[in-house]
Coordinates of C-alpha atoms and ligand atoms in Angstrom, one line a residue:
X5 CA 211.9 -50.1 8.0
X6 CA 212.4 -47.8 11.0
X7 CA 214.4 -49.5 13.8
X8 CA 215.3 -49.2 17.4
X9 CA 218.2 -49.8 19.4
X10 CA 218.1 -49.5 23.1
X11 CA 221.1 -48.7 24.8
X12 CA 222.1 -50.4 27.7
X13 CA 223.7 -47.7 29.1
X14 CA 220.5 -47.0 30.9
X15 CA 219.3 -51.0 31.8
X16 CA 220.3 -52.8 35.1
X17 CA 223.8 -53.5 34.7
X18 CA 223.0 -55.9 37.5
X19 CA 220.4 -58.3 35.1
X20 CA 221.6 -56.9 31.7
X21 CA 221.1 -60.8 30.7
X22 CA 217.3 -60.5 31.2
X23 CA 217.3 -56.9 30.3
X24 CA 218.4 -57.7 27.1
X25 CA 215.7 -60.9 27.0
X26 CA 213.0 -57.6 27.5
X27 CA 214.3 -55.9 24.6
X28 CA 214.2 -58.7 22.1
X29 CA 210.3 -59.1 24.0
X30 CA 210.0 -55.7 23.2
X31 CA 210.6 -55.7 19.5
X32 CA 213.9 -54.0 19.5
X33 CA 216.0 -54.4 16.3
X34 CA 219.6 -53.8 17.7
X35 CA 221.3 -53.4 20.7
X36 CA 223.3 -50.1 21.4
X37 CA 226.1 -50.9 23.7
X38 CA 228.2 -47.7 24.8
X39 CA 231.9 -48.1 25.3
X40 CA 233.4 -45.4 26.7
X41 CA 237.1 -45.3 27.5
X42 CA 237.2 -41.9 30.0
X43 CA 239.9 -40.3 27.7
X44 CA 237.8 -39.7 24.7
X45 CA 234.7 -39.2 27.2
X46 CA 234.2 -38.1 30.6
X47 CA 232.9 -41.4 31.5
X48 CA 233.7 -45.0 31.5
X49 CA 231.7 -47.9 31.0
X50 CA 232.2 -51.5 29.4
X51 CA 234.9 -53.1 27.3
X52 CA 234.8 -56.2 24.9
X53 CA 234.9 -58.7 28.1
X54 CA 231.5 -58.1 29.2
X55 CA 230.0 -57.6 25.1
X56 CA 231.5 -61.3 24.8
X57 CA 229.6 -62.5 28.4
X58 CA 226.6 -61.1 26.9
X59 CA 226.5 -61.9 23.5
X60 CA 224.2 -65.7 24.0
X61 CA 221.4 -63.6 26.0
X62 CA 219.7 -62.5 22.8
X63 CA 220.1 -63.4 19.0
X64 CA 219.3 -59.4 18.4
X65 CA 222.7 -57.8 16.5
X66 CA 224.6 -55.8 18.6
X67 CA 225.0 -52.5 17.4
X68 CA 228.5 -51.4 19.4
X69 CA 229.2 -47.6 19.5
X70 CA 232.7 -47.0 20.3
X71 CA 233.8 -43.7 22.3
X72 CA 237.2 -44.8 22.6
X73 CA 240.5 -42.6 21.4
X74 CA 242.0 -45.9 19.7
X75 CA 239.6 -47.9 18.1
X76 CA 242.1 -49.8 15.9
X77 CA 243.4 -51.3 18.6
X78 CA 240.1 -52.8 19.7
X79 CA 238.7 -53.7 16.5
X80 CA 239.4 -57.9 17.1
X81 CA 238.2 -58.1 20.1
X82 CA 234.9 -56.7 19.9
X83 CA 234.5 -58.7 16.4
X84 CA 235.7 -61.8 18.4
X85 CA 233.0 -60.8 21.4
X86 CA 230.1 -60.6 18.9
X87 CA 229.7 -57.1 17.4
X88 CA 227.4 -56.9 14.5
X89 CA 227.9 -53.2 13.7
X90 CA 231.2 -51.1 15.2
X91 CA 230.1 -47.1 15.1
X92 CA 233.5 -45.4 15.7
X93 CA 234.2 -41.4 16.0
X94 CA 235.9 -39.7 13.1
X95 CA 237.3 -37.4 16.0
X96 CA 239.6 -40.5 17.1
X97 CA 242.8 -41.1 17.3
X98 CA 243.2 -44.1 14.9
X99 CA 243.5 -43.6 10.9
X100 CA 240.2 -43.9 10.5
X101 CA 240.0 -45.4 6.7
X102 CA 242.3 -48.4 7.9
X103 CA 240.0 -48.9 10.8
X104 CA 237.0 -48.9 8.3
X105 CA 238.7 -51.5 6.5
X106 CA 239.9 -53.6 9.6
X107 CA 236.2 -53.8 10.7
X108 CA 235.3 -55.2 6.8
X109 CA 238.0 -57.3 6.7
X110 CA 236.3 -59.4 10.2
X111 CA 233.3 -59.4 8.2
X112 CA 231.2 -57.1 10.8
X113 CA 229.4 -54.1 9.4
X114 CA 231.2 -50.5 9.8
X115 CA 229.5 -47.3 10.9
X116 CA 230.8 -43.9 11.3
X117 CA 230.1 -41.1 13.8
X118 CA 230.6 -37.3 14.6
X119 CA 230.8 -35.5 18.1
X120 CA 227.7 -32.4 18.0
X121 CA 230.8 -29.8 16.6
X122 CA 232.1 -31.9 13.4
X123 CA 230.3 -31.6 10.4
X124 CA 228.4 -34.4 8.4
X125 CA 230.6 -34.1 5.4
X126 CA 233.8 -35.7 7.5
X127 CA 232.2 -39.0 6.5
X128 CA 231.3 -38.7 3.4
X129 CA 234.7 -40.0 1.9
X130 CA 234.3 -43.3 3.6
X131 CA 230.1 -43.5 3.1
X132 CA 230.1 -46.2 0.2
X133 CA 232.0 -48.7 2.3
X134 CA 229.7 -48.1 5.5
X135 CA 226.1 -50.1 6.6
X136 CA 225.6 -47.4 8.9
X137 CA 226.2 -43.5 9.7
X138 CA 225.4 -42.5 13.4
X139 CA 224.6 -38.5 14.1
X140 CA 225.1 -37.8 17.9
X141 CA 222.2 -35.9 19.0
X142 CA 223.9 -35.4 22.3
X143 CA 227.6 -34.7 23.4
X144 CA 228.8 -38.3 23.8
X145 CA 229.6 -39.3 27.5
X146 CA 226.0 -39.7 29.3
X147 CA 222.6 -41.1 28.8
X148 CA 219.4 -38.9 29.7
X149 CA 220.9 -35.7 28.0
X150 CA 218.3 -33.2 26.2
X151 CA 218.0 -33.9 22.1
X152 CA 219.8 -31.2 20.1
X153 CA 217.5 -30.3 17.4
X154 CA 219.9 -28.8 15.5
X155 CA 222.0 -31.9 14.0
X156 CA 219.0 -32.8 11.8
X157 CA 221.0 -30.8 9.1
X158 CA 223.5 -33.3 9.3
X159 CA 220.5 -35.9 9.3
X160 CA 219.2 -34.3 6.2
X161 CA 222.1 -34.1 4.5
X162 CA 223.7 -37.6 4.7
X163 CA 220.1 -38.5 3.6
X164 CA 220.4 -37.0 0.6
X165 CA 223.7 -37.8 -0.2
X166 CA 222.8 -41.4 0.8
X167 CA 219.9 -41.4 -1.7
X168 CA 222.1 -39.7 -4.4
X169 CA 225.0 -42.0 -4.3
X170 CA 222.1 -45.2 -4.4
X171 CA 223.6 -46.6 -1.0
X172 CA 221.9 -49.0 1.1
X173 CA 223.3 -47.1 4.9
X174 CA 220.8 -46.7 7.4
X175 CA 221.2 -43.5 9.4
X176 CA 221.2 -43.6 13.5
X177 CA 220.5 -40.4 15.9
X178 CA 221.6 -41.2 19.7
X179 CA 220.5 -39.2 22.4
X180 CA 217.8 -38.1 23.6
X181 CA 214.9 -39.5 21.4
X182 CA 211.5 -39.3 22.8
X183 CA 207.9 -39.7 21.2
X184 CA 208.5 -36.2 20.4
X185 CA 212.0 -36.2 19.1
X186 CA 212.1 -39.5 17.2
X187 CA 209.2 -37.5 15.1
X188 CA 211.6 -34.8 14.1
X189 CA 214.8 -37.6 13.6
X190 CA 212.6 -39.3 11.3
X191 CA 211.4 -36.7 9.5
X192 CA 215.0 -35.4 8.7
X193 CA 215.9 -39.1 7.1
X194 CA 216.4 -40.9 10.1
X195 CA 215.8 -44.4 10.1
X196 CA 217.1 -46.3 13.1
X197 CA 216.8 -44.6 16.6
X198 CA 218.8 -45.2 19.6
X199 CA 216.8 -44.7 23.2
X200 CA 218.2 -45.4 26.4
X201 CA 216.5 -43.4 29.2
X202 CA 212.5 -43.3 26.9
X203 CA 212.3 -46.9 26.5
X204 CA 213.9 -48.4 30.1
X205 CA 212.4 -46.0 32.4
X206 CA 209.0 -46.7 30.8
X207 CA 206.4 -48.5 32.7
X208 CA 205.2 -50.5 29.0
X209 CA 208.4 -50.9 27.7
X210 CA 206.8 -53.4 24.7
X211 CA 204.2 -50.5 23.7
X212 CA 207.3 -47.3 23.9
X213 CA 208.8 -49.5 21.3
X214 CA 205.6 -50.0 19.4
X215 CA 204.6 -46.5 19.3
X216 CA 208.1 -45.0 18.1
X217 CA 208.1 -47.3 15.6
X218 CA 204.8 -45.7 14.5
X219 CA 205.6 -42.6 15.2
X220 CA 208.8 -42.5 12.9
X221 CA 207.4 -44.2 10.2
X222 CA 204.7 -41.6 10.1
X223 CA 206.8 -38.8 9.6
X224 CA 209.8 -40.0 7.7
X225 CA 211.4 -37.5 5.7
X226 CA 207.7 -35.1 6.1
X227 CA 210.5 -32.4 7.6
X228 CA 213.4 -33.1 5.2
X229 CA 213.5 -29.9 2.3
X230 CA 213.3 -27.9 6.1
X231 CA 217.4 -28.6 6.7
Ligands
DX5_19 C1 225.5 -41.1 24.9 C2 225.2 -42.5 24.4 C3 223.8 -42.8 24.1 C4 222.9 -42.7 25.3 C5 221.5 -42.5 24.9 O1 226.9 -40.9 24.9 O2 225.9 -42.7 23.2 O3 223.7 -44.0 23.5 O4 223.0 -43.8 26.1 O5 220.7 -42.4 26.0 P1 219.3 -41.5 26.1 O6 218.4 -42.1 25.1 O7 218.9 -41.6 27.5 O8 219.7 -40.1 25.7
ZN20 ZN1 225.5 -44.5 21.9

């Protein structure tokens, strides 16, 4: 099932309750919320406070992408605000199989994630333990960036290795999907698709949702033996 996860980077901070109402009215499967520290990024935005204030606005999971140098440190407290799935960077600071294992061991679902420069195959040691891989399609730091076509290797290939190994991990892109890019995620092996600046600047949010669902289902994997 192809899924989508709008990222609140780019709602109203100042009605993010009813924003995230619009999403769940919208069809959205997750909610991507960006926590950015401004050491590992160049910008800072939320921490587990704010994830905890608006975790009873919606029942959708919250799919928590951490951009943050030390996740270990903050593994509790976004599992005790309500995270569903914690996506942290193998470029971090923290050991990152103990992390992997902290997350488990709250019971909340772990993802992995690499910056545009690190390869695929940096996850692939932890990938039978994970629900989710994430494959920035962007430099991490900013919503409303251009999609960089040229991760859909790394798409490809942790769909294949995925499929080989039987897992059941579904595979994110984040940045920069459009009705035109969320064709060529999909079609890599992408299954769940992160939109921030698409889905909340559009003026029928309910039917942006609708159509890149179609849209990715229609050409999943058609572009795969390309990477
Ligand atoms: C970038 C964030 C993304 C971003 C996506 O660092 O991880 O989630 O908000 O926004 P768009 O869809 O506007 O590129
Ligand atoms: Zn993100």
């Amino acid at each position: 099932m192809m899924k989508i996860s709008p990222s609140i980077l780019s709602c109203d901070y100042g009605k993010i309750a009813e924003e995230l109402k619009d999403m769940e009215r919208c069809g959205a499967d997750y909610i991507h919320i960006d926590v950015m520290d401004g050491h590992f990024v160049p910008n800072i935005t939320l921490g587990a406070p704010v994830v905890k204030c608006i975790r009873s606005a919606t029942d959708l999971p919250f799919d928590v992408h951490l951009m943050i140098s030390e996740p270990l440190k903050y593994i509790d407290d976004f599992c005790d605000a309500g995270a569903d799935i914690i996506t942290f960077h193998t470029e971090c600071s923290s050991p990152v199989g103990e992390t992997v294992d902290k997350i488990l061991s709250r019971g909340v679902k772990a993802s992995l994630t690499v910056k545009p420069a690190t390869p695929a195959e940096d996850i692939f040691p932890y990938l039978d333990k994970l629900s989710m891989v994430l494959v920035m399609t962007v430099e991490p730091g900013f919503g409303g960036q251009s999609f960089m076509e040229d991760m859909m290797g790394k798409v490809a290939a942790l769909r294949k290795e995925i499929d080989r190994r039987g897992l059941n991990c579904e595979i994110e892109v984040d940045g920069g999907i459009n009705e035109k890019t969320i064709a060529v995620a999909a079609g890599a092996g992408a299954d769940v698709f992160v939109s921030g600046n698409a889905l909340f600047k559009s003026e029928n949010r309910k039917g942006t949702v609708e159509k890149f669902k179609a849209i990715a289902a229609e050409n999943y994997l058609k572009s795969i033996a390309k990477y």
